[in-house]
Amino acid sequence: MNETEFGDWLDELRPALEAWGDFIVERVTELVSLELGEEAYKSFFKIPPGCRSKEKKSAIKKLQKKKYAQPKEQMTDLVGSRFVVLLNTDIDVVERAIAGQTAWAISRDRNPVDEQAKDPTSFDYQSVHYLLRNTKEFIHQGVKIPEGLSCEVQIRTVLQHAYAELGHDRIYKGEHVPLTVQRLVARCMALMETTDEMFVKAVHELDQVNREIEHWCTFLDETVKPILASITPTASDPESRDILDTYKDMLKEASLDGVKAELTPFVTKKIQERAASVGGLFAKPVVLAVYWLVKNHPFEVSQVWPVPGLRNGLDQVKADLGVA
């Protein structure tokens, strides 16, 4: 097949290529949304997923360079889909969506983890690449997609995408790159790896804190709700969450039974009376945690009280416990 014939064939195939790429984006995003839920999905992809077919000029240039004997089968990147996420750990979610489909056969084109294992001193382009081929002919959006059509799928973090856009595509596809520039780019990649690892660790710790706070929210609601006429769920109350977040380290030493023990008949009566008359802190289940905190950490609680509008409630709790 000469270059002219290849170009004509590519023009004819282009609608199918674009339909195939669009189908992959549509199906993968649908599966990711189902796994994460609607709210989490809204902020998951940092660049809208999309697909793009290879321009004829670029495809012919690659054909000239690679000298493909069978370009129809050997040129597997005539259409590509791209998914850009925040962190390396988010890549796993997209990979699960790709693996959970029978509409295509999967092969791994690039695996940065394996490449790093072979050469741990190398810092280079790190997108995850898959090749997907549809397992049977079908029609998508009115376009027939032939069986076995390939699509290159790239999954990147935001940092990897920035590296690819600014470094890889411009430098490693260039004719000559000085060693000084190669070193600078390698240093950039090393910094991005470190940054990503630090972000992953920060997100993990934040998630752990949030899980602990959610646990306290549920416990306080279940414990205090029976003695109050009505409550706002603690998880939905910004003031209550501020209190729990401020004293999260102190609460790590508290047991649920220990906090529940603060709900004595005297404290129960005070909470009910003040919830009915003045509301404020005493209308919130978090007041029970405040009783425990004041009893066990009176000075620290007073020093860093996070909600000025509920300060009177804190002072009443201190008075109930005989704390000056």
CSV table of C-alpha atoms in Angstrom, one decimal:
chain,number,residue,atom,x,y,z
A,1,MET,CA,0.0,0.0,0.0
A,2,ASN,CA,1.5,3.3,-1.1
A,3,GLU,CA,1.1,6.6,0.7
A,4,THR,CA,-1.7,7.8,-1.5
A,5,GLU,CA,-3.7,4.6,-1.1
A,6,PHE,CA,-3.1,4.7,2.7
A,7,GLY,CA,-4.3,8.3,2.8
A,8,ASP,CA,-7.5,7.6,0.9
A,9,TRP,CA,-8.1,4.5,3.1
A,10,LEU,CA,-7.7,6.7,6.2
A,11,ASP,CA,-10.1,9.3,4.9
A,12,GLU,CA,-12.7,6.6,4.4
A,13,LEU,CA,-12.1,5.1,7.8
A,14,ARG,CA,-12.1,8.3,9.7
A,15,PRO,CA,-15.8,8.4,10.7
A,16,ALA,CA,-15.5,4.8,12.1
A,17,LEU,CA,-12.3,5.8,14.0
A,18,GLU,CA,-13.9,8.8,15.6
A,19,ALA,CA,-17.1,6.8,16.5
A,20,TRP,CA,-14.9,4.1,18.0
A,21,GLY,CA,-13.0,6.6,20.2
A,22,ASP,CA,-16.2,8.3,21.2
A,23,PHE,CA,-17.8,5.0,22.2
A,24,ILE,CA,-14.8,4.1,24.4
A,25,VAL,CA,-14.9,7.5,26.2
A,26,GLU,CA,-18.7,7.2,26.6
A,27,ARG,CA,-18.5,3.7,28.1
A,28,VAL,CA,-15.5,4.3,30.4
A,29,THR,CA,-16.9,7.5,31.8
A,30,GLU,CA,-20.2,5.8,32.4
A,31,LEU,CA,-18.5,3.0,34.4
A,32,VAL,CA,-16.4,5.4,36.4
A,33,SER,CA,-19.5,7.4,37.3
A,34,LEU,CA,-21.2,4.2,38.5
A,35,GLU,CA,-18.3,3.3,40.7
A,36,LEU,CA,-17.7,6.7,42.2
A,37,GLY,CA,-21.2,8.1,42.4
A,38,GLU,CA,-22.6,11.2,40.8
A,39,GLU,CA,-21.0,13.8,43.2
A,40,ALA,CA,-17.5,12.3,43.2
A,41,TYR,CA,-17.6,11.9,39.5
A,42,LYS,CA,-18.2,15.6,38.8
A,43,SER,CA,-14.6,16.5,40.0
A,44,PHE,CA,-12.8,13.2,39.1
A,45,PHE,CA,-11.6,14.0,35.6
A,46,LYS,CA,-9.4,17.2,35.6
A,47,ILE,CA,-9.7,17.6,31.8
A,48,PRO,CA,-12.9,16.4,30.0
A,49,PRO,CA,-12.2,13.0,28.5
A,50,GLY,CA,-12.1,13.0,24.8
A,51,CYS,CA,-10.8,11.3,21.6
A,52,ARG,CA,-9.0,12.4,18.5
A,53,SER,CA,-8.2,10.7,15.2
A,54,LYS,CA,-4.8,11.0,13.7
A,55,GLU,CA,-4.4,13.7,11.0
A,56,LYS,CA,-3.6,12.3,7.5
A,57,LYS,CA,-0.3,14.3,7.3
A,58,SER,CA,0.9,13.0,10.6
A,59,ALA,CA,-0.1,9.4,9.8
A,60,ILE,CA,1.7,9.5,6.4
A,61,LYS,CA,4.8,10.9,8.1
A,62,LYS,CA,4.8,8.1,10.6
A,63,LEU,CA,4.3,5.6,7.7
A,64,GLN,CA,7.4,7.0,6.0
A,65,LYS,CA,9.4,6.8,9.2
A,66,LYS,CA,8.4,3.3,10.4
A,67,LYS,CA,8.2,1.7,6.9
A,68,TYR,CA,5.2,-0.4,7.9
A,69,ALA,CA,4.5,-3.3,5.5
A,70,GLN,CA,0.9,-3.6,6.7
A,71,PRO,CA,0.0,-0.1,8.0
A,72,LYS,CA,-3.7,-0.9,8.4
A,73,GLU,CA,-2.8,-3.4,11.1
A,74,GLN,CA,0.5,-2.0,12.4
A,75,MET,CA,-0.5,1.6,12.9
A,76,THR,CA,-2.5,1.2,16.1
A,77,ASP,CA,-2.8,4.9,17.1
A,78,LEU,CA,-5.0,6.2,14.3
A,79,VAL,CA,-7.5,7.1,17.0
A,80,GLY,CA,-6.7,7.8,20.7
A,81,SER,CA,-8.7,8.5,23.8
A,82,ARG,CA,-7.3,10.3,26.8
A,83,PHE,CA,-8.3,10.4,30.5
A,84,VAL,CA,-6.6,12.9,32.8
A,85,VAL,CA,-7.1,12.4,36.6
A,86,LEU,CA,-5.6,14.0,39.7
A,87,LEU,CA,-3.4,11.4,41.3
A,88,ASN,CA,-1.8,8.1,40.4
A,89,THR,CA,-4.2,6.3,42.7
A,90,ASP,CA,-7.1,7.6,40.5
A,91,ILE,CA,-5.6,5.8,37.5
A,92,ASP,CA,-6.7,2.5,39.0
A,93,VAL,CA,-10.4,3.6,38.8
A,94,VAL,CA,-10.1,4.2,35.0
A,95,GLU,CA,-8.2,0.9,34.6
A,96,ARG,CA,-11.0,-1.0,36.4
A,97,ALA,CA,-13.6,0.6,34.0
A,98,ILE,CA,-11.5,-0.5,31.0
A,99,ALA,CA,-11.1,-4.0,32.4
A,100,GLY,CA,-14.8,-4.4,33.1
A,101,GLN,CA,-15.9,-4.4,29.5
A,102,THR,CA,-16.5,-7.1,27.0
A,103,ALA,CA,-17.0,-4.7,24.0
A,104,TRP,CA,-13.2,-4.7,23.5
A,105,ALA,CA,-10.1,-6.8,23.8
A,106,ILE,CA,-7.4,-5.2,25.9
A,107,SER,CA,-3.6,-5.2,25.6
A,108,ARG,CA,-1.2,-3.1,27.7
A,109,ASP,CA,0.9,-0.9,25.5
A,110,ARG,CA,2.9,0.9,28.2
A,111,ASN,CA,3.2,0.2,31.9
A,112,PRO,CA,5.4,2.8,33.8
A,113,VAL,CA,5.5,0.5,36.9
A,114,ASP,CA,7.2,-2.3,34.9
A,115,GLU,CA,9.5,0.2,33.2
A,116,GLN,CA,10.6,1.6,36.6
A,117,ALA,CA,11.3,-1.9,37.9
A,118,LYS,CA,13.6,-2.5,34.9
A,119,ASP,CA,15.4,0.8,35.3
A,120,PRO,CA,14.8,2.4,38.7
A,121,THR,CA,17.2,5.3,38.0
A,122,SER,CA,15.2,6.5,35.0
A,123,PHE,CA,12.7,9.3,35.3
A,124,ASP,CA,10.7,9.5,32.1
A,125,TYR,CA,7.2,9.9,30.5
A,126,GLN,CA,4.8,7.9,32.6
A,127,SER,CA,1.3,7.8,31.0
A,128,VAL,CA,-0.4,4.4,31.2
A,129,HIS,CA,-1.3,3.2,27.6
A,130,TYR,CA,-3.8,0.6,26.5
A,131,LEU,CA,-4.7,-0.7,23.1
A,132,LEU,CA,-8.4,-1.6,22.8
A,133,ARG,CA,-9.8,-3.5,19.8
A,134,ASN,CA,-13.6,-4.0,19.4
A,135,THR,CA,-14.5,-7.6,19.5
A,136,LYS,CA,-17.2,-7.4,16.9
A,137,GLU,CA,-18.6,-5.1,14.2
A,138,PHE,CA,-21.3,-2.7,15.5
A,139,ILE,CA,-23.0,0.6,14.9
A,140,HIS,CA,-22.4,3.7,17.2
A,141,GLN,CA,-24.2,6.9,16.5
A,142,GLY,CA,-25.1,5.7,13.1
A,143,VAL,CA,-21.6,4.8,12.1
A,144,LYS,CA,-20.5,1.2,11.4
A,145,ILE,CA,-17.3,0.3,13.3
A,146,PRO,CA,-15.5,-2.7,11.8
A,147,GLU,CA,-14.3,-5.6,14.0
A,148,GLY,CA,-10.7,-5.3,15.3
A,149,LEU,CA,-10.4,-1.5,15.0
A,150,SER,CA,-7.8,-0.3,17.5
A,151,CYS,CA,-7.8,2.7,19.8
A,152,GLU,CA,-4.9,3.9,21.9
A,153,VAL,CA,-6.1,4.9,25.4
A,154,GLN,CA,-3.9,7.1,27.6
A,155,ILE,CA,-4.5,7.5,31.3
A,156,ARG,CA,-2.5,10.3,32.9
A,157,THR,CA,-2.4,12.4,36.1
A,158,VAL,CA,-2.5,16.2,35.7
A,159,LEU,CA,1.3,16.3,36.4
A,160,GLN,CA,2.0,13.6,33.8
A,161,HIS,CA,-0.2,15.5,31.3
A,162,ALA,CA,1.8,18.7,31.9
A,163,TYR,CA,5.0,16.8,31.4
A,164,ALA,CA,3.8,15.2,28.2
A,165,GLU,CA,2.5,18.5,26.7
A,166,LEU,CA,5.5,20.6,27.6
A,167,GLY,CA,8.3,18.0,27.5
A,168,HIS,CA,7.7,14.7,25.9
A,169,ASP,CA,5.9,15.8,22.7
A,170,ARG,CA,8.3,18.6,22.1
A,171,ILE,CA,11.6,17.2,23.2
A,172,TYR,CA,11.5,13.4,22.5
A,173,LYS,CA,9.9,13.9,19.1
A,174,GLY,CA,12.5,16.5,18.1
A,175,GLU,CA,15.5,15.9,15.9
A,176,HIS,CA,18.2,16.8,18.4
A,177,VAL,CA,18.0,17.3,22.1
A,178,PRO,CA,21.1,18.5,24.1
A,179,LEU,CA,22.1,16.4,27.1
A,180,THR,CA,21.6,19.4,29.4
A,181,VAL,CA,17.9,19.6,28.3
A,182,GLN,CA,17.4,15.9,28.7
A,183,ARG,CA,18.8,16.2,32.3
A,184,LEU,CA,16.5,19.1,33.1
A,185,VAL,CA,13.5,17.2,31.8
A,186,ALA,CA,14.5,14.1,33.9
A,187,ARG,CA,14.8,16.3,37.0
A,188,CYS,CA,11.3,17.7,36.3
A,189,MET,CA,9.9,14.2,36.1
A,190,ALA,CA,11.6,13.2,39.4
A,191,LEU,CA,10.0,16.2,41.1
A,192,MET,CA,6.6,15.4,39.7
A,193,GLU,CA,6.9,11.8,41.0
A,194,THR,CA,7.7,13.1,44.4
A,195,THR,CA,4.9,15.7,44.3
A,196,ASP,CA,2.4,13.0,43.3
A,197,GLU,CA,3.5,10.7,46.1
A,198,MET,CA,3.2,13.6,48.7
A,199,PHE,CA,-0.3,14.4,47.4
A,200,VAL,CA,-1.4,10.8,47.6
A,201,LYS,CA,-0.2,10.7,51.2
A,202,ALA,CA,-1.9,13.9,52.1
A,203,VAL,CA,-5.2,12.7,50.5
A,204,HIS,CA,-4.9,9.4,52.4
A,205,GLU,CA,-4.5,11.2,55.7
A,206,LEU,CA,-7.3,13.6,55.0
A,207,ASP,CA,-9.6,10.7,54.1
A,208,GLN,CA,-8.7,8.9,57.3
A,209,VAL,CA,-9.5,12.1,59.3
A,210,ASN,CA,-12.8,12.5,57.5
A,211,ARG,CA,-13.8,8.9,58.2
A,212,GLU,CA,-13.1,9.4,61.9
A,213,ILE,CA,-15.2,12.5,62.0
A,214,GLU,CA,-18.0,10.8,60.1
A,215,HIS,CA,-17.8,8.0,62.7
A,216,TRP,CA,-18.2,10.6,65.5
A,217,CYS,CA,-21.1,12.3,63.7
A,218,THR,CA,-23.0,9.0,63.5
A,219,PHE,CA,-22.3,8.1,67.1
A,220,LEU,CA,-23.3,11.5,68.5
A,221,ASP,CA,-26.6,11.6,66.5
A,222,GLU,CA,-27.6,8.1,67.6
A,223,THR,CA,-26.7,8.8,71.2
A,224,VAL,CA,-28.2,12.3,71.7
A,225,LYS,CA,-31.1,12.2,69.2
A,226,PRO,CA,-33.5,10.3,71.6
A,227,ILE,CA,-33.4,13.1,74.2
A,228,LEU,CA,-34.0,16.0,71.7
A,229,ALA,CA,-37.2,16.9,69.9
A,230,SER,CA,-35.3,17.4,66.6
A,231,ILE,CA,-31.8,17.7,65.4
A,232,THR,CA,-29.8,18.7,62.4
A,233,PRO,CA,-27.6,15.7,61.5
A,234,THR,CA,-24.1,16.4,62.8
A,235,ALA,CA,-22.5,15.6,59.4
A,236,SER,CA,-24.6,18.3,57.8
A,237,ASP,CA,-23.8,21.0,60.4
A,238,PRO,CA,-20.7,23.1,59.7
A,239,GLU,CA,-20.4,24.3,63.3
A,240,SER,CA,-20.5,20.8,64.7
A,241,ARG,CA,-17.9,19.6,62.1
A,242,ASP,CA,-15.7,22.5,63.0
A,243,ILE,CA,-15.7,21.5,66.6
A,244,LEU,CA,-15.0,17.8,65.8
A,245,ASP,CA,-12.2,18.8,63.4
A,246,THR,CA,-10.6,21.2,65.9
A,247,TYR,CA,-10.4,18.6,68.6
A,248,LYS,CA,-9.9,15.5,66.5
A,249,ASP,CA,-6.6,14.7,68.1
A,250,MET,CA,-8.0,15.0,71.6
A,251,LEU,CA,-11.0,12.7,70.6
A,252,LYS,CA,-8.5,10.0,69.5
A,253,GLU,CA,-8.0,9.2,73.2
A,254,ALA,CA,-11.7,9.0,73.9
A,255,SER,CA,-13.8,5.8,73.8
A,256,LEU,CA,-17.4,5.8,72.6
A,257,ASP,CA,-18.4,4.3,76.0
A,258,GLY,CA,-16.4,7.0,77.8
A,259,VAL,CA,-18.2,9.8,75.9
A,260,LYS,CA,-21.6,8.2,76.3
A,261,ALA,CA,-21.0,8.0,80.0
A,262,GLU,CA,-21.1,11.8,80.1
A,263,LEU,CA,-24.8,11.7,79.4
A,264,THR,CA,-25.8,11.5,83.0
A,265,PRO,CA,-29.3,12.3,84.2
A,266,PHE,CA,-28.0,15.8,85.2
A,267,VAL,CA,-26.5,16.5,81.8
A,268,THR,CA,-29.5,15.0,80.0
A,269,LYS,CA,-31.8,17.5,81.9
A,270,LYS,CA,-29.5,20.4,81.1
A,271,ILE,CA,-29.3,19.6,77.4
A,272,GLN,CA,-33.1,19.2,77.1
A,273,GLU,CA,-33.9,22.4,79.0
A,274,ARG,CA,-31.4,24.6,77.1
A,275,ALA,CA,-32.2,23.0,73.7
A,276,ALA,CA,-35.9,24.1,74.3
A,277,SER,CA,-35.1,27.5,75.6
A,278,VAL,CA,-31.9,28.9,74.0
A,279,GLY,CA,-31.0,26.3,71.4
A,280,GLY,CA,-27.4,26.9,70.2
A,281,LEU,CA,-24.9,24.3,71.3
A,282,PHE,CA,-27.4,22.4,73.3
A,283,ALA,CA,-29.6,21.7,70.3
A,284,LYS,CA,-26.7,19.9,68.6
A,285,PRO,CA,-25.6,16.3,69.4
A,286,VAL,CA,-22.0,17.5,69.4
A,287,VAL,CA,-22.7,19.0,72.8
A,288,LEU,CA,-22.1,15.6,74.3
A,289,ALA,CA,-18.6,15.5,72.9
A,290,VAL,CA,-18.0,19.0,74.3
A,291,TYR,CA,-18.9,17.8,77.8
A,292,TRP,CA,-16.2,15.1,77.4
A,293,LEU,CA,-13.7,17.5,76.0
A,294,VAL,CA,-14.2,20.1,78.8
A,295,LYS,CA,-14.0,17.5,81.5
A,296,ASN,CA,-10.7,16.0,80.1
A,297,HIS,CA,-9.1,19.0,78.4
A,298,PRO,CA,-10.6,22.2,79.9
A,299,PHE,CA,-7.7,24.5,79.3
A,300,GLU,CA,-7.1,23.4,75.7
A,301,VAL,CA,-10.7,23.5,74.7
A,302,SER,CA,-11.1,27.1,76.0
A,303,GLN,CA,-8.0,28.3,74.2
A,304,VAL,CA,-8.9,27.1,70.7
A,305,TRP,CA,-12.7,27.2,70.7
A,306,PRO,CA,-13.6,27.4,67.0
A,307,VAL,CA,-17.2,28.7,66.9
A,308,PRO,CA,-17.5,32.2,68.5
A,309,GLY,CA,-21.3,32.1,68.1
A,310,LEU,CA,-21.5,29.0,70.4
A,311,ARG,CA,-19.1,30.4,73.1
A,312,ASN,CA,-22.0,30.9,75.6
A,313,GLY,CA,-22.8,27.2,75.3
A,314,LEU,CA,-19.3,26.3,76.0
A,315,ASP,CA,-19.3,28.5,79.1
A,316,GLN,CA,-22.5,26.8,80.3
A,317,VAL,CA,-20.9,23.4,79.9
A,318,LYS,CA,-17.9,24.5,81.9
A,319,ALA,CA,-20.2,25.8,84.6
A,320,ASP,CA,-22.1,22.5,84.7
A,321,LEU,CA,-18.8,20.7,85.3
A,322,GLY,CA,-17.4,23.2,87.8
A,323,VAL,CA,-14.6,24.4,85.5
A,324,ALA,CA,-13.5,27.9,86.1
